[in-house]
Coordinates of C-alpha atoms in Angstrom, one line a residue:
X210 CA -68.5 -70.6 3.6
X211 CA -66.7 -72.1 0.7
X212 CA -63.4 -70.6 -0.3
X213 CA -63.8 -68.9 -3.7
X214 CA -61.6 -70.2 -6.4
X215 CA -62.4 -67.9 -9.3
X216 CA -59.7 -65.3 -8.6
X217 CA -57.3 -66.6 -11.3
X218 CA -59.9 -67.3 -13.9
X219 CA -58.9 -66.9 -17.5
X220 CA -61.9 -65.1 -19.0
X221 CA -60.7 -65.6 -22.5
X222 CA -61.7 -69.2 -22.3
X223 CA -65.2 -68.3 -21.3
X224 CA -65.9 -66.3 -24.4
X225 CA -64.1 -68.7 -26.8
X226 CA -66.3 -70.1 -29.5
X227 CA -67.3 -73.7 -29.3
X228 CA -67.6 -76.1 -32.3
X229 CA -70.5 -78.4 -31.8
X230 CA -71.8 -80.6 -34.7
X231 CA -74.7 -82.9 -34.3
X232 CA -76.8 -84.6 -36.8
X233 CA -80.0 -82.7 -37.8
X234 CA -81.6 -85.7 -39.3
X235 CA -85.0 -86.2 -37.9
X236 CA -85.8 -89.6 -36.4
X237 CA -89.3 -90.9 -36.2
X238 CA -90.4 -91.5 -32.6
X239 CA -92.1 -94.8 -31.8
X240 CA -94.8 -93.9 -29.2
X241 CA -95.4 -96.3 -26.4
X242 CA -98.9 -96.0 -25.1
X243 CA -99.0 -95.1 -21.4
X244 CA -100.8 -98.0 -19.5
X245 CA -103.8 -97.3 -17.3
X246 CA -102.6 -98.1 -13.8
X247 CA -103.8 -97.4 -10.3
X248 CA -101.3 -95.8 -7.9
X249 CA -101.3 -97.0 -4.3
X250 CA -100.3 -93.9 -2.3
X251 CA -99.3 -96.1 0.7
X252 CA -97.2 -98.6 -1.2
X253 CA -93.5 -98.9 -0.4
X254 CA -92.4 -101.1 -3.4
X255 CA -93.0 -101.2 -7.1
X256 CA -96.0 -103.4 -8.1
X257 CA -95.4 -107.0 -9.1
X258 CA -97.6 -106.6 -12.1
X259 CA -97.7 -103.5 -14.2
X260 CA -95.3 -101.4 -16.3
X261 CA -92.2 -102.2 -14.4
X262 CA -89.5 -104.6 -15.4
X263 CA -88.8 -105.9 -11.9
X264 CA -90.8 -106.4 -8.7
X265 CA -88.7 -104.3 -6.4
X266 CA -87.5 -100.7 -7.0
X267 CA -83.7 -100.1 -6.5
X268 CA -84.5 -97.3 -4.1
X269 CA -86.0 -99.8 -1.6
X270 CA -82.6 -101.5 -1.3
X271 CA -80.4 -98.5 -0.8
X272 CA -80.6 -94.8 -0.3
X273 CA -76.8 -94.2 -0.5
X274 CA -76.1 -92.1 -3.6
X275 CA -73.0 -94.0 -4.9
X276 CA -74.8 -97.4 -4.6
X277 CA -77.9 -96.0 -6.3
X278 CA -75.9 -94.8 -9.3
X279 CA -74.3 -98.3 -9.6
X280 CA -77.6 -100.1 -9.4
X281 CA -79.6 -97.8 -11.7
X282 CA -80.1 -98.7 -15.4
X283 CA -79.5 -96.3 -18.2
X284 CA -83.2 -95.9 -18.6
X285 CA -83.7 -95.0 -15.0
X286 CA -80.9 -92.4 -15.2
X287 CA -82.2 -90.8 -18.3
X288 CA -85.6 -90.5 -16.6
X289 CA -84.1 -88.7 -13.7
X290 CA -82.6 -86.1 -16.1
X291 CA -86.1 -85.0 -17.3
X292 CA -88.8 -83.0 -15.6
X293 CA -92.2 -82.3 -17.1
X294 CA -94.9 -79.6 -16.7
X295 CA -97.7 -80.4 -14.3
X296 CA -100.0 -79.1 -17.0
X297 CA -99.3 -82.2 -19.1
X298 CA -97.5 -84.8 -17.0
X299 CA -99.7 -87.4 -15.3
X300 CA -99.1 -89.6 -12.3
X301 CA -99.4 -92.6 -14.7
X302 CA -96.5 -91.3 -16.7
X303 CA -94.5 -90.8 -13.6
X304 CA -95.2 -94.4 -12.6
X305 CA -94.2 -95.7 -16.0
X306 CA -90.9 -93.8 -16.4
X307 CA -89.9 -92.6 -12.9
X308 CA -89.1 -89.1 -14.1
X309 CA -86.9 -86.9 -12.0
X310 CA -89.5 -84.3 -11.3
X311 CA -92.4 -82.0 -12.1
X312 CA -92.7 -78.3 -12.2
X313 CA -95.4 -75.6 -12.3
X314 CA -99.2 -76.1 -11.9
X315 CA -102.1 -77.3 -13.9
X316 CA -104.9 -75.1 -15.0
X317 CA -107.3 -77.9 -13.9
X318 CA -105.9 -78.1 -10.4
X319 CA -107.5 -76.6 -7.3
X320 CA -105.2 -74.3 -5.3
X321 CA -106.2 -75.2 -1.7
X322 CA -103.7 -76.6 0.7
X323 CA -105.4 -80.0 0.7
X324 CA -105.5 -80.1 -3.2
X325 CA -101.8 -79.3 -3.4
X326 CA -100.8 -81.9 -0.9
X327 CA -102.9 -84.5 -2.8
X328 CA -101.1 -83.6 -6.0
X329 CA -97.7 -84.0 -4.4
X330 CA -98.7 -87.2 -2.7
X331 CA -100.0 -88.7 -5.9
X332 CA -96.8 -87.9 -7.9
X333 CA -94.6 -89.0 -5.1
X334 CA -96.5 -92.3 -4.8
X335 CA -96.1 -92.9 -8.5
X336 CA -92.3 -92.1 -8.4
X337 CA -91.9 -94.4 -5.4
X338 CA -93.6 -97.3 -7.3
X339 CA -91.6 -96.7 -10.5
X340 CA -88.7 -98.9 -11.6
X341 CA -86.1 -96.8 -9.7
X342 CA -88.4 -95.8 -6.8
X343 CA -86.5 -92.5 -6.5
X344 CA -88.7 -89.6 -5.1
X345 CA -89.5 -86.8 -7.5
X346 CA -88.6 -83.1 -7.1
X347 CA -91.5 -80.7 -7.5
X348 CA -90.7 -77.1 -8.3
X349 CA -92.9 -74.0 -8.2
X350 CA -92.4 -70.3 -9.0
X351 CA -92.1 -68.6 -5.7
X352 CA -90.5 -65.3 -6.6
X353 CA -92.9 -63.1 -4.5
X354 CA -94.6 -65.7 -2.3
X355 CA -96.6 -68.8 -3.0
X356 CA -98.8 -67.1 -5.6
X357 CA -100.5 -70.4 -6.5
X358 CA -102.0 -71.2 -3.0
X359 CA -105.3 -70.0 -1.7
X360 CA -105.1 -67.2 0.9
X361 CA -101.3 -67.1 0.8
X362 CA -99.5 -63.8 1.1
X363 CA -98.3 -62.3 -2.1
X364 CA -95.3 -60.2 -1.3
X365 CA -94.1 -57.3 -3.4
X366 CA -92.3 -58.3 -6.6
X367 CA -88.5 -58.1 -7.0
X368 CA -88.7 -54.6 -8.4
X369 CA -90.0 -53.5 -5.0
X370 CA -87.5 -55.5 -3.0
X371 CA -84.7 -53.7 -4.8
X372 CA -86.3 -50.4 -3.9
X373 CA -86.6 -51.3 -0.3
X374 CA -83.0 -52.6 -0.4
X375 CA -83.2 -54.3 3.1
X376 CA -81.2 -57.5 3.2
X377 CA -82.5 -58.5 6.7
X378 CA -86.2 -58.0 5.7
X379 CA -85.6 -59.8 2.4
X380 CA -84.2 -62.8 4.3
X381 CA -87.2 -62.7 6.6
X382 CA -89.4 -62.7 3.5
X383 CA -87.6 -65.7 2.1
X384 CA -88.0 -67.7 5.3
X385 CA -91.7 -66.9 5.5
X386 CA -92.3 -67.8 1.8
X387 CA -90.5 -71.1 2.4
X388 CA -92.7 -71.8 5.4
X389 CA -95.9 -71.0 3.4
X390 CA -94.6 -73.1 0.5
X391 CA -94.3 -76.1 2.8
X392 CA -98.1 -76.0 3.3
X393 CA -98.3 -77.3 -0.3
X394 CA -95.9 -80.2 0.3
X395 CA -93.3 -78.6 -2.1
X396 CA -89.7 -78.2 -1.1
X397 CA -88.3 -76.5 -4.2
X398 CA -88.8 -72.8 -5.0
X399 CA -87.9 -71.8 -8.6
X400 CA -86.4 -68.5 -7.4
X401 CA -84.6 -66.1 -7.1
X402 CA -84.1 -64.2 -10.3
X403 CA -80.6 -62.7 -10.7
X404 CA -81.3 -60.5 -13.7
X405 CA -80.1 -56.9 -13.5
X406 CA -82.5 -55.3 -16.0
X407 CA -81.4 -52.1 -17.6
X408 CA -84.1 -51.8 -20.2
X409 CA -87.7 -51.2 -18.9
X410 CA -89.1 -52.4 -22.2
X411 CA -88.3 -55.9 -21.1
X412 CA -91.1 -57.9 -19.6
X413 CA -88.8 -59.3 -17.0
X414 CA -88.2 -55.9 -15.4
X415 CA -90.5 -56.6 -12.4
X416 CA -88.4 -59.8 -11.7
X417 CA -85.3 -57.7 -11.4
X418 CA -84.1 -56.3 -8.1
X419 CA -82.1 -53.5 -9.7
X420 CA -79.9 -52.4 -12.6
X421 CA -77.1 -52.5 -10.0
X422 CA -75.5 -55.9 -9.9
X423 CA -74.2 -55.5 -6.3
X424 CA -77.8 -54.9 -5.1
X425 CA -79.0 -57.9 -7.1
X426 CA -76.6 -60.4 -5.7
X427 CA -76.9 -59.1 -2.1
X428 CA -80.7 -59.3 -2.1
X429 CA -80.8 -62.6 -4.0
X430 CA -78.4 -64.2 -1.5
X431 CA -80.5 -62.9 1.4
X432 CA -83.6 -64.5 -0.1
X433 CA -81.8 -67.8 -0.6
X434 CA -80.6 -67.7 3.0
X435 CA -84.3 -67.3 4.1
X436 CA -85.5 -70.1 2.0
X437 CA -82.7 -72.4 3.2
X438 CA -83.5 -71.6 6.8
X439 CA -87.0 -72.7 6.1
X440 CA -85.7 -76.0 4.7
X441 CA -86.7 -75.2 1.1
X442 CA -84.4 -75.5 -1.9
X443 CA -83.8 -72.5 -4.1
X444 CA -83.1 -72.1 -7.9
X445 CA -81.1 -69.1 -9.1
X446 CA -82.0 -67.9 -12.7
X447 CA -81.3 -67.1 -15.5
X448 CA -77.6 -68.0 -15.7
X449 CA -75.5 -65.3 -17.4
X450 CA -77.8 -64.2 -20.2
X451 CA -79.9 -62.2 -17.8
X452 CA -77.1 -59.8 -17.4
X453 CA -77.6 -58.2 -20.8
X454 CA -80.1 -55.8 -19.2
X455 CA -82.2 -55.7 -22.4
X456 CA -84.9 -58.0 -23.7
X457 CA -83.5 -57.5 -27.2
X458 CA -80.4 -56.0 -28.7
X459 CA -79.9 -54.8 -32.3
X460 CA -77.8 -56.7 -34.7
X461 CA -76.3 -53.8 -36.6
X462 CA -75.2 -56.0 -39.5
X463 CA -78.6 -57.6 -40.1
X464 CA -80.6 -54.6 -38.8
X465 CA -82.7 -57.0 -36.7
X466 CA -83.4 -57.7 -33.1
X467 CA -81.6 -60.6 -31.5
X468 CA -81.4 -62.4 -28.1
X469 CA -77.6 -62.6 -28.5
X470 CA -75.9 -60.4 -26.0
X471 CA -72.3 -59.1 -26.2
X472 CA -70.6 -59.3 -22.8
X473 CA -67.1 -58.2 -21.9
X474 CA -64.8 -60.3 -19.8
X475 CA -65.5 -58.0 -16.9
X476 CA -69.3 -58.3 -17.3
X477 CA -69.1 -62.1 -17.3
X478 CA -66.8 -62.1 -14.3
X479 CA -69.2 -59.9 -12.4
X480 CA -72.1 -62.2 -13.3
X481 CA -70.2 -65.2 -12.0
X482 CA -69.6 -63.3 -8.7
X483 CA -73.4 -62.9 -8.3
X484 CA -73.9 -66.6 -8.7
X485 CA -71.0 -67.3 -6.2
X486 CA -73.0 -65.3 -3.7
X487 CA -76.2 -67.3 -4.0
X488 CA -74.2 -70.6 -4.1
X489 CA -72.5 -69.7 -0.8
X490 CA -75.9 -68.8 0.6
X491 CA -77.1 -72.4 0.0
X492 CA -78.4 -72.5 -3.6
X493 CA -78.0 -75.9 -5.1
X494 CA -79.9 -75.5 -8.4
X495 CA -79.2 -73.1 -11.2
X496 CA -81.5 -72.4 -14.2
X497 CA -80.0 -71.3 -17.5
X498 CA -81.2 -68.4 -19.6
X499 CA -82.5 -69.0 -23.1
X500 CA -80.4 -66.4 -24.9
X501 CA -76.9 -66.4 -26.3
X502 CA -73.7 -64.9 -25.0
X503 CA -71.2 -63.6 -27.6
X504 CA -72.8 -65.8 -30.3
X505 CA -73.0 -69.0 -28.3
X506 CA -76.4 -70.3 -27.0
X507 CA -76.4 -70.6 -23.3
X508 CA -77.8 -74.1 -23.4
X509 CA -74.8 -75.4 -25.4
X510 CA -72.2 -73.2 -23.7
X511 CA -69.8 -75.8 -22.4
X512 CA -67.2 -73.3 -21.5
X513 CA -69.5 -71.5 -19.0
X514 CA -71.5 -74.4 -17.7
X515 CA -68.9 -77.3 -17.4
X516 CA -65.5 -75.6 -17.4
X517 CA -66.4 -72.5 -15.4
X518 CA -69.4 -73.2 -13.2
X519 CA -68.8 -76.9 -12.5
X520 CA -65.1 -76.8 -13.0
X521 CA -62.1 -75.5 -11.1
X522 CA -63.3 -71.9 -11.3
X523 CA -66.4 -72.3 -9.2
X524 CA -66.6 -76.0 -8.3
X525 CA -70.4 -75.9 -8.2
X526 CA -71.7 -79.3 -7.0
X527 CA -75.4 -78.7 -7.6
X528 CA -77.7 -79.2 -10.6
X529 CA -77.8 -77.1 -13.8
X530 CA -81.3 -77.0 -15.2
X531 CA -82.5 -75.8 -18.6
X532 CA -84.9 -73.0 -18.9
X533 CA -88.5 -74.1 -19.5
X534 CA -88.2 -75.6 -23.1
X535 CA -84.9 -73.8 -23.2
X536 CA -83.1 -76.4 -25.3
X537 CA -85.5 -75.7 -28.1
X538 CA -83.6 -72.5 -28.9
X539 CA -80.7 -74.6 -30.1
X540 CA -80.2 -75.5 -33.8
X541 CA -81.3 -78.9 -35.1
X542 CA -84.1 -81.2 -34.4
X543 CA -85.1 -82.2 -30.8
X544 CA -82.6 -85.1 -30.6
X545 CA -79.7 -82.8 -31.7
X546 CA -80.9 -80.2 -29.1
X547 CA -80.9 -82.8 -26.3
X548 CA -77.4 -84.1 -27.1
X549 CA -76.0 -80.6 -27.3
X550 CA -77.5 -79.5 -24.0
X551 CA -76.5 -82.7 -22.1
X552 CA -72.9 -82.6 -23.4
X553 CA -72.6 -78.9 -22.5
X554 CA -73.4 -79.8 -18.9
X555 CA -77.2 -79.5 -18.5
X556 CA -78.2 -82.0 -15.9
X557 CA -82.0 -81.6 -16.0
X558 CA -84.2 -80.8 -19.0
X559 CA -87.3 -78.9 -18.0
X560 CA -89.8 -79.7 -20.7
X561 CA -93.4 -78.5 -21.0
X562 CA -94.6 -81.3 -23.3
X563 CA -91.6 -83.2 -24.8
X564 CA -90.3 -84.9 -21.7
X565 CA -90.9 -88.4 -23.0
X566 CA -89.1 -87.7 -26.3
X567 CA -86.2 -86.1 -24.4
X568 CA -85.9 -89.1 -22.1
X569 CA -85.7 -91.4 -25.2
X570 CA -83.2 -89.2 -26.9
X571 CA -80.9 -89.3 -23.9
X572 CA -80.9 -93.1 -24.1
X573 CA -80.3 -93.1 -27.8
X574 CA -77.5 -90.6 -27.4
X575 CA -75.7 -92.9 -25.0
X576 CA -76.3 -96.0 -27.1
X577 CA -75.0 -94.3 -30.2
X578 CA -72.0 -92.9 -28.5
X579 CA -73.0 -89.2 -28.8
X580 CA -73.3 -88.9 -25.0
X581 CA -70.8 -90.5 -22.6
X582 CA -71.9 -92.5 -19.5
X583 CA -69.5 -90.3 -17.5
X584 CA -71.6 -87.3 -18.4
X585 CA -74.8 -89.2 -17.4
X586 CA -73.3 -90.4 -14.1
X587 CA -72.1 -86.9 -13.3
X588 CA -75.7 -85.6 -13.8
X589 CA -77.2 -88.4 -11.7
X590 CA -74.7 -87.8 -8.9
X591 CA -75.7 -84.2 -8.8
X592 CA -79.5 -84.9 -9.0
X593 CA -79.4 -87.5 -6.2
X594 CA -77.2 -85.3 -4.0
X595 CA -79.7 -82.4 -4.3
X596 CA -82.6 -84.7 -3.6
X597 CA -80.8 -86.0 -0.5
X598 CA -80.0 -82.5 0.7
X599 CA -83.6 -81.6 0.1
X600 CA -84.7 -84.4 2.4
X601 CA -86.5 -86.3 -0.3
X602 CA -84.5 -89.5 0.0
X603 CA -85.2 -89.8 3.7
X604 CA -88.7 -88.4 3.8
X605 CA -90.4 -88.8 0.4
X606 CA -93.9 -88.8 1.9
X607 CA -93.3 -85.4 3.6
X608 CA -94.0 -86.8 7.0
X609 CA -91.3 -84.6 8.5
X610 CA -92.0 -81.6 6.4
X611 CA -93.5 -79.2 9.0
X612 CA -94.1 -75.5 8.7
X613 CA -93.6 -73.1 11.6
X614 CA -96.9 -71.4 10.4
X615 CA -100.2 -73.0 11.3
X616 CA -101.6 -71.9 7.9
X617 CA -100.9 -69.7 4.9
X618 CA -101.8 -66.1 5.2
X619 CA -101.3 -65.4 8.9
X620 CA -101.1 -61.8 10.2
X621 CA -97.5 -62.3 11.0
X622 CA -96.6 -62.9 7.4
X623 CA -98.9 -60.1 6.2
X624 CA -97.2 -57.7 8.5
X625 CA -93.8 -58.5 6.9
X626 CA -95.3 -58.0 3.5
X627 CA -96.9 -54.7 4.6
X628 CA -93.5 -53.4 5.9
X629 CA -91.9 -54.3 2.6
X630 CA -94.7 -52.3 0.8
X631 CA -94.0 -49.3 3.0
X632 CA -90.2 -49.5 2.3
X633 CA -90.6 -50.1 -1.4
X634 CA -92.9 -47.3 -2.4
X635 CA -91.1 -44.2 -3.8
X636 CA -92.3 -40.7 -3.4
X637 CA -91.3 -39.0 -6.6
X638 CA -93.1 -35.7 -6.3
X639 CA -95.0 -33.8 -3.6
X640 CA -96.0 -30.4 -4.8
X641 CA -97.3 -28.0 -2.1
X642 CA -96.9 -30.9 0.4
X643 CA -100.2 -32.4 -0.6
X644 CA -99.1 -35.5 1.3
X645 CA -99.6 -36.8 3.9
X646 CA -103.3 -36.5 4.3
X647 CA -103.8 -34.4 7.4
X648 CA -106.4 -35.7 9.8
X649 CA -107.2 -32.2 11.0
X650 CA -108.3 -31.3 7.4
X651 CA -111.2 -33.8 7.4
X652 CA -110.4 -34.5 3.7
X653 CA -112.9 -35.9 1.2
X654 CA -110.8 -38.1 -1.1
X655 CA -112.1 -39.3 -4.5
X656 CA -110.5 -42.6 -5.3
X657 CA -110.5 -43.5 -9.0
X658 CA -108.5 -45.4 -11.7
X659 CA -108.5 -49.1 -12.7
X660 CA -105.7 -49.9 -10.2
X661 CA -107.6 -48.7 -7.1
X662 CA -109.5 -51.8 -6.2
X663 CA -107.8 -54.8 -8.0
X664 CA -105.7 -57.2 -6.1
X665 CA -104.1 -59.0 -9.1
X666 CA -103.1 -55.7 -10.7
X667 CA -101.1 -55.1 -7.4
X668 CA -99.7 -58.6 -7.6
X669 CA -98.7 -58.9 -11.3
X670 CA -97.5 -62.1 -12.9
X671 CA -97.0 -65.5 -11.3
X672 CA -100.2 -65.1 -9.2
X673 CA -102.4 -68.2 -9.7
X674 CA -101.3 -68.2 -13.4
X675 CA -98.0 -67.3 -15.1
X676 CA -99.4 -64.2 -16.8
X677 CA -101.7 -63.2 -14.0
X678 CA -105.2 -61.9 -14.4
X679 CA -107.1 -58.8 -13.3
X680 CA -109.9 -59.0 -10.8
X681 CA -111.8 -56.8 -13.2
X682 CA -111.6 -59.5 -15.9
X683 CA -112.9 -62.1 -13.4
X684 CA -115.7 -59.9 -12.2
X685 CA -116.8 -58.9 -15.7
X686 CA -120.3 -57.6 -15.8
X687 CA -121.2 -59.3 -12.5
X688 CA -122.1 -57.3 -9.4
X689 CA -119.9 -59.3 -7.1
X690 CA -116.3 -58.2 -6.9
X691 CA -114.2 -61.3 -7.5
X692 CA -110.5 -61.5 -6.6
X693 CA -107.8 -63.7 -8.1
X694 CA -106.4 -64.4 -4.6
X695 CA -108.4 -63.9 -1.4
X696 CA -107.4 -62.3 1.8
X697 CA -105.5 -59.3 0.6
X698 CA -106.1 -55.5 0.8
X699 CA -106.5 -53.2 -2.2
X700 CA -105.5 -49.5 -2.2
X701 CA -109.1 -48.4 -1.9
X702 CA -109.7 -51.0 0.8
X703 CA -106.7 -49.7 2.8
X704 CA -107.9 -46.1 2.7
X705 CA -111.4 -47.2 3.9
X706 CA -109.8 -49.0 6.8
X707 CA -107.9 -45.9 7.8
X708 CA -110.8 -43.4 7.1
X709 CA -112.3 -43.2 10.6
X710 CA -108.9 -42.8 12.4
X711 CA -107.7 -40.1 10.0
X712 CA -111.0 -38.3 9.4
X713 CA -111.2 -39.2 5.7
X714 CA -114.3 -39.4 3.7
X715 CA -113.7 -41.9 0.8
X716 CA -115.7 -41.2 -2.4
X717 CA -115.8 -43.8 -5.2
X718 CA -118.9 -42.6 -7.0
X719 CA -117.9 -40.5 -10.0
X720 CA -121.2 -38.5 -9.7
X721 CA -120.0 -37.3 -6.3
X722 CA -116.4 -36.6 -7.3
X723 CA -116.9 -32.9 -7.6
X724 CA -117.5 -32.7 -3.9
X725 CA -114.0 -34.1 -3.1
X726 CA -111.1 -32.1 -1.8
X727 CA -108.5 -34.3 -3.5
X728 CA -108.3 -37.0 -6.2
X729 CA -106.3 -40.2 -5.7
X730 CA -105.6 -41.4 -9.2
X731 CA -104.6 -45.1 -9.3
X732 CA -103.1 -46.2 -12.6
X733 CA -101.4 -49.5 -13.5
X734 CA -100.3 -52.1 -16.0
X735 CA -101.9 -55.3 -17.1
X736 CA -100.4 -58.3 -15.4
X737 CA -97.8 -60.1 -17.6
X738 CA -94.7 -62.3 -17.4
X739 CA -91.5 -62.3 -19.5
X740 CA -92.2 -62.1 -23.3
X741 CA -95.8 -61.1 -22.9
X742 CA -94.5 -57.9 -21.1
X743 CA -92.1 -56.9 -23.9
X744 CA -93.1 -53.6 -25.5
X745 CA -91.5 -50.7 -27.3
X746 CA -94.1 -48.4 -25.8
X747 CA -93.9 -48.1 -22.0
X748 CA -96.4 -45.3 -21.6
X749 CA -98.9 -45.7 -18.8
X750 CA -101.6 -45.4 -21.5
X751 CA -99.7 -47.6 -24.0
X752 CA -100.6 -51.2 -25.0
X753 CA -99.8 -52.7 -21.6
X754 CA -101.5 -49.9 -19.6
X755 CA -104.8 -50.9 -17.9
X756 CA -108.0 -50.2 -19.7
X757 CA -109.4 -47.1 -18.2
X758 CA -106.1 -45.4 -17.4
X759 CA -106.6 -42.6 -20.0
X760 CA -110.2 -42.0 -19.0
X761 CA -109.2 -41.8 -15.3
X762 CA -106.4 -39.3 -16.2
X763 CA -108.8 -37.1 -18.1
X764 CA -111.4 -37.2 -15.4
X765 CA -108.8 -36.2 -12.7
X766 CA -107.7 -33.3 -14.9
X767 CA -111.3 -32.2 -15.6
X768 CA -112.2 -32.2 -11.8
X769 CA -109.2 -29.9 -11.1
X770 CA -108.7 -31.1 -7.6
X771 CA -105.1 -31.5 -6.2
X772 CA -104.2 -35.0 -7.6
X773 CA -102.1 -37.7 -6.0
X774 CA -101.2 -40.3 -8.6
X775 CA -100.2 -43.9 -7.7
X776 CA -98.3 -45.9 -10.3
X777 CA -98.9 -49.7 -9.9
X778 CA -96.6 -51.2 -12.5
X779 CA -93.7 -53.7 -13.0
X780 CA -91.5 -51.0 -14.5
X781 CA -90.8 -47.3 -14.5
X782 CA -93.4 -46.4 -17.1
X783 CA -93.4 -43.3 -19.3
X784 CA -95.5 -40.5 -17.7
X785 CA -93.9 -37.3 -19.0
X786 CA -97.0 -36.1 -20.9
X787 CA -99.2 -36.3 -17.8
X788 CA -96.9 -35.8 -14.8
X789 CA -97.1 -32.0 -15.0
X790 CA -100.8 -32.1 -14.0
X791 CA -100.2 -34.2 -10.9
X792 CA -99.3 -32.7 -7.5
X793 CA -97.9 -35.9 -6.0
X794 CA -96.6 -39.1 -7.7
X795 CA -95.9 -42.4 -6.0
X796 CA -94.2 -45.4 -7.6
X797 CA -95.8 -48.4 -6.0
X798 CA -94.3 -51.1 -8.2
X799 CA -96.2 -54.3 -7.8
X800 CA -97.0 -54.3 -4.0
X801 CA -98.8 -57.7 -3.8
X802 CA -101.7 -58.3 -1.5
X803 CA -100.8 -55.9 1.3
X804 CA -101.7 -52.4 0.0
X805 CA -102.2 -51.4 3.6
X806 CA -98.6 -50.3 3.5
X807 CA -99.5 -47.7 0.8
X808 CA -102.4 -46.5 2.9
X809 CA -100.1 -46.0 5.8
X810 CA -97.8 -43.8 3.7
X811 CA -100.6 -41.7 2.4
X812 CA -101.8 -40.7 5.9
X813 CA -98.3 -40.4 7.5
X814 CA -98.6 -43.5 9.6
X815 CA -95.4 -44.7 7.9
X816 CA -92.6 -42.7 6.2
X817 CA -91.1 -42.8 2.8
X818 CA -87.6 -44.4 2.6
X819 CA -87.8 -46.1 -0.8
X820 CA -85.3 -45.2 -3.5
X821 CA -85.5 -46.1 -7.2
X822 CA -83.4 -49.1 -8.0
X823 CA -83.6 -48.4 -11.7
X824 CA -83.4 -45.1 -13.6
X825 CA -86.8 -43.6 -14.7
X826 CA -86.4 -42.6 -18.3
X827 CA -88.3 -39.6 -19.8
X828 CA -88.8 -41.3 -23.2
X829 CA -88.1 -44.6 -24.9
X830 CA -85.5 -43.0 -27.1
X831 CA -83.4 -42.2 -24.0
X832 CA -83.2 -45.8 -22.8
X833 CA -79.5 -46.9 -22.5
X834 CA -78.4 -43.8 -24.4
X835 CA -75.5 -41.8 -22.8
X836 CA -73.9 -38.6 -23.8
X837 CA -70.1 -37.9 -24.1
X838 CA -69.9 -37.4 -20.3
X839 CA -71.7 -40.8 -19.7
X840 CA -74.9 -39.2 -18.5
X841 CA -78.4 -40.3 -19.3
X842 CA -81.6 -38.3 -19.9
X843 CA -84.0 -39.3 -17.1
X844 CA -87.1 -38.0 -15.4
X845 CA -85.9 -39.4 -12.1
X846 CA -82.5 -40.9 -11.6
X847 CA -81.3 -44.1 -10.0
X848 CA -81.6 -44.0 -6.2
X849 CA -84.0 -41.1 -6.3
X850 CA -86.7 -40.8 -3.7
X851 CA -87.9 -38.1 -1.5
X852 CA -89.6 -37.7 1.9
X853 CA -92.7 -35.7 2.4

């Protein structure tokens, strides 16, 4: 493990203001039409005729990083510093420019293993036949499994992993996610998320392991270790700005909300320690956050990126990547934004649509003297080193990329996910010991609520789409129950599987509900990701609560049976106005595809060990508010969790 060199850091330098002046004059882009070309997936050299300027790619002559850098043109280097979204980038564009990589998925793309491998093969063949011939990196969100692959296992989200707080199991999860990811032909997971969320109104809450930074860095490092063992590259995010703990702070002078966060020297220092952990665990790519720190936008924060992360303080040798379209938060036109970001130390610009313009602006910046060739060569050296470490330079066609799993979705991986579900479900209340369901009682259980039988509600965001979808929305008015991702188990399905062994009669027909002994009330949130999950109202019946939550709550109260309530949500939602009517309450977080773990807890086949990794506020007005003794008003405190 690398010796840490940040002990004598001068934190005053980190928060010093930077002066950065770039022209805001807008320059008209001259669009070059992309030629129609045919990519030969089996070719080893660039085509003699076509968009290239020479018959043989530089990569066919040497794979040694220093030699490549010397042989590459400015245009080839600029292309390596840009990555485009798979939603918009085409194989023809990759062939024409030789871009450094691609990220995400296309809404038009099929999600079978074969379809994924065909996509990767096509992009890689195009990169191989471009001017430089350098293989492309392909990155995919893999925070809680490969959520964009048919029949893959969707693990519990990070909010659950923080509740379980099991480093060994988290490492095992990381390795299995990496092994499943290799079935797509992808070697780069855009994970883990090192955000220690303190404000549950933030849509990123479910991506956070905990409000406790020590827990965040420990679990993130374990996940990286697992991915690394599987031979998959990781990407820690969102550098520094994620440590604000709140999706918005209030500018008291302007009386407006802002993404600028004030961080003390100690807070910045602790944030750096977290990144030191994941770097030591093998992480070679770091994604920036889109906010500001002490008035300086992260994407132009040279003090933190170049002088601290890459400099003598941490000596990081990997790649610094922009957030998706992250440079667009900077002042000025796109050209000014590109120049600012590159000069601050950003090596790769991740651009949804504007990758071609960014490529051209990097070239213009060098030609005009706004960007030095030393800065470009530093970025290229880092990019090529990571690609070499990833195995891309030696095996661009994935001929050596083998998974230890025969296929995605094996029982072995599902068992790991189920164990994490068991360890990440918190028992908040158990009045009159209504749990576990006793087999000798021959209970009739009425299962109700919109989260009872919906796989994607359990999975949340980054499951087949960024925002996620509900199975209910897919099914619509049809009779067939459609699922976003196949192969998983719902809460209702888990209880039905256990019914015979535990003498349970499962009732789902509301007309027969009065005959039940107990009501299992399953409430949840709509799937979301980041900004779409931001809300000032975190009530379970608020704007992000599932349609039908309120009706199910009223029905349970009307029936008058003992009620066990399951909360399936990416944050500790507000339940204070309803909680008094419930005999037992379980926080299930976003458990993923393996709700069998919840079923096991309900019948006593497994035991509750989960503890809240974030405080559960009683009301929104109490969030982040402390009294003179530094205490908060909460419904359930940090690290709370009971047994039966």
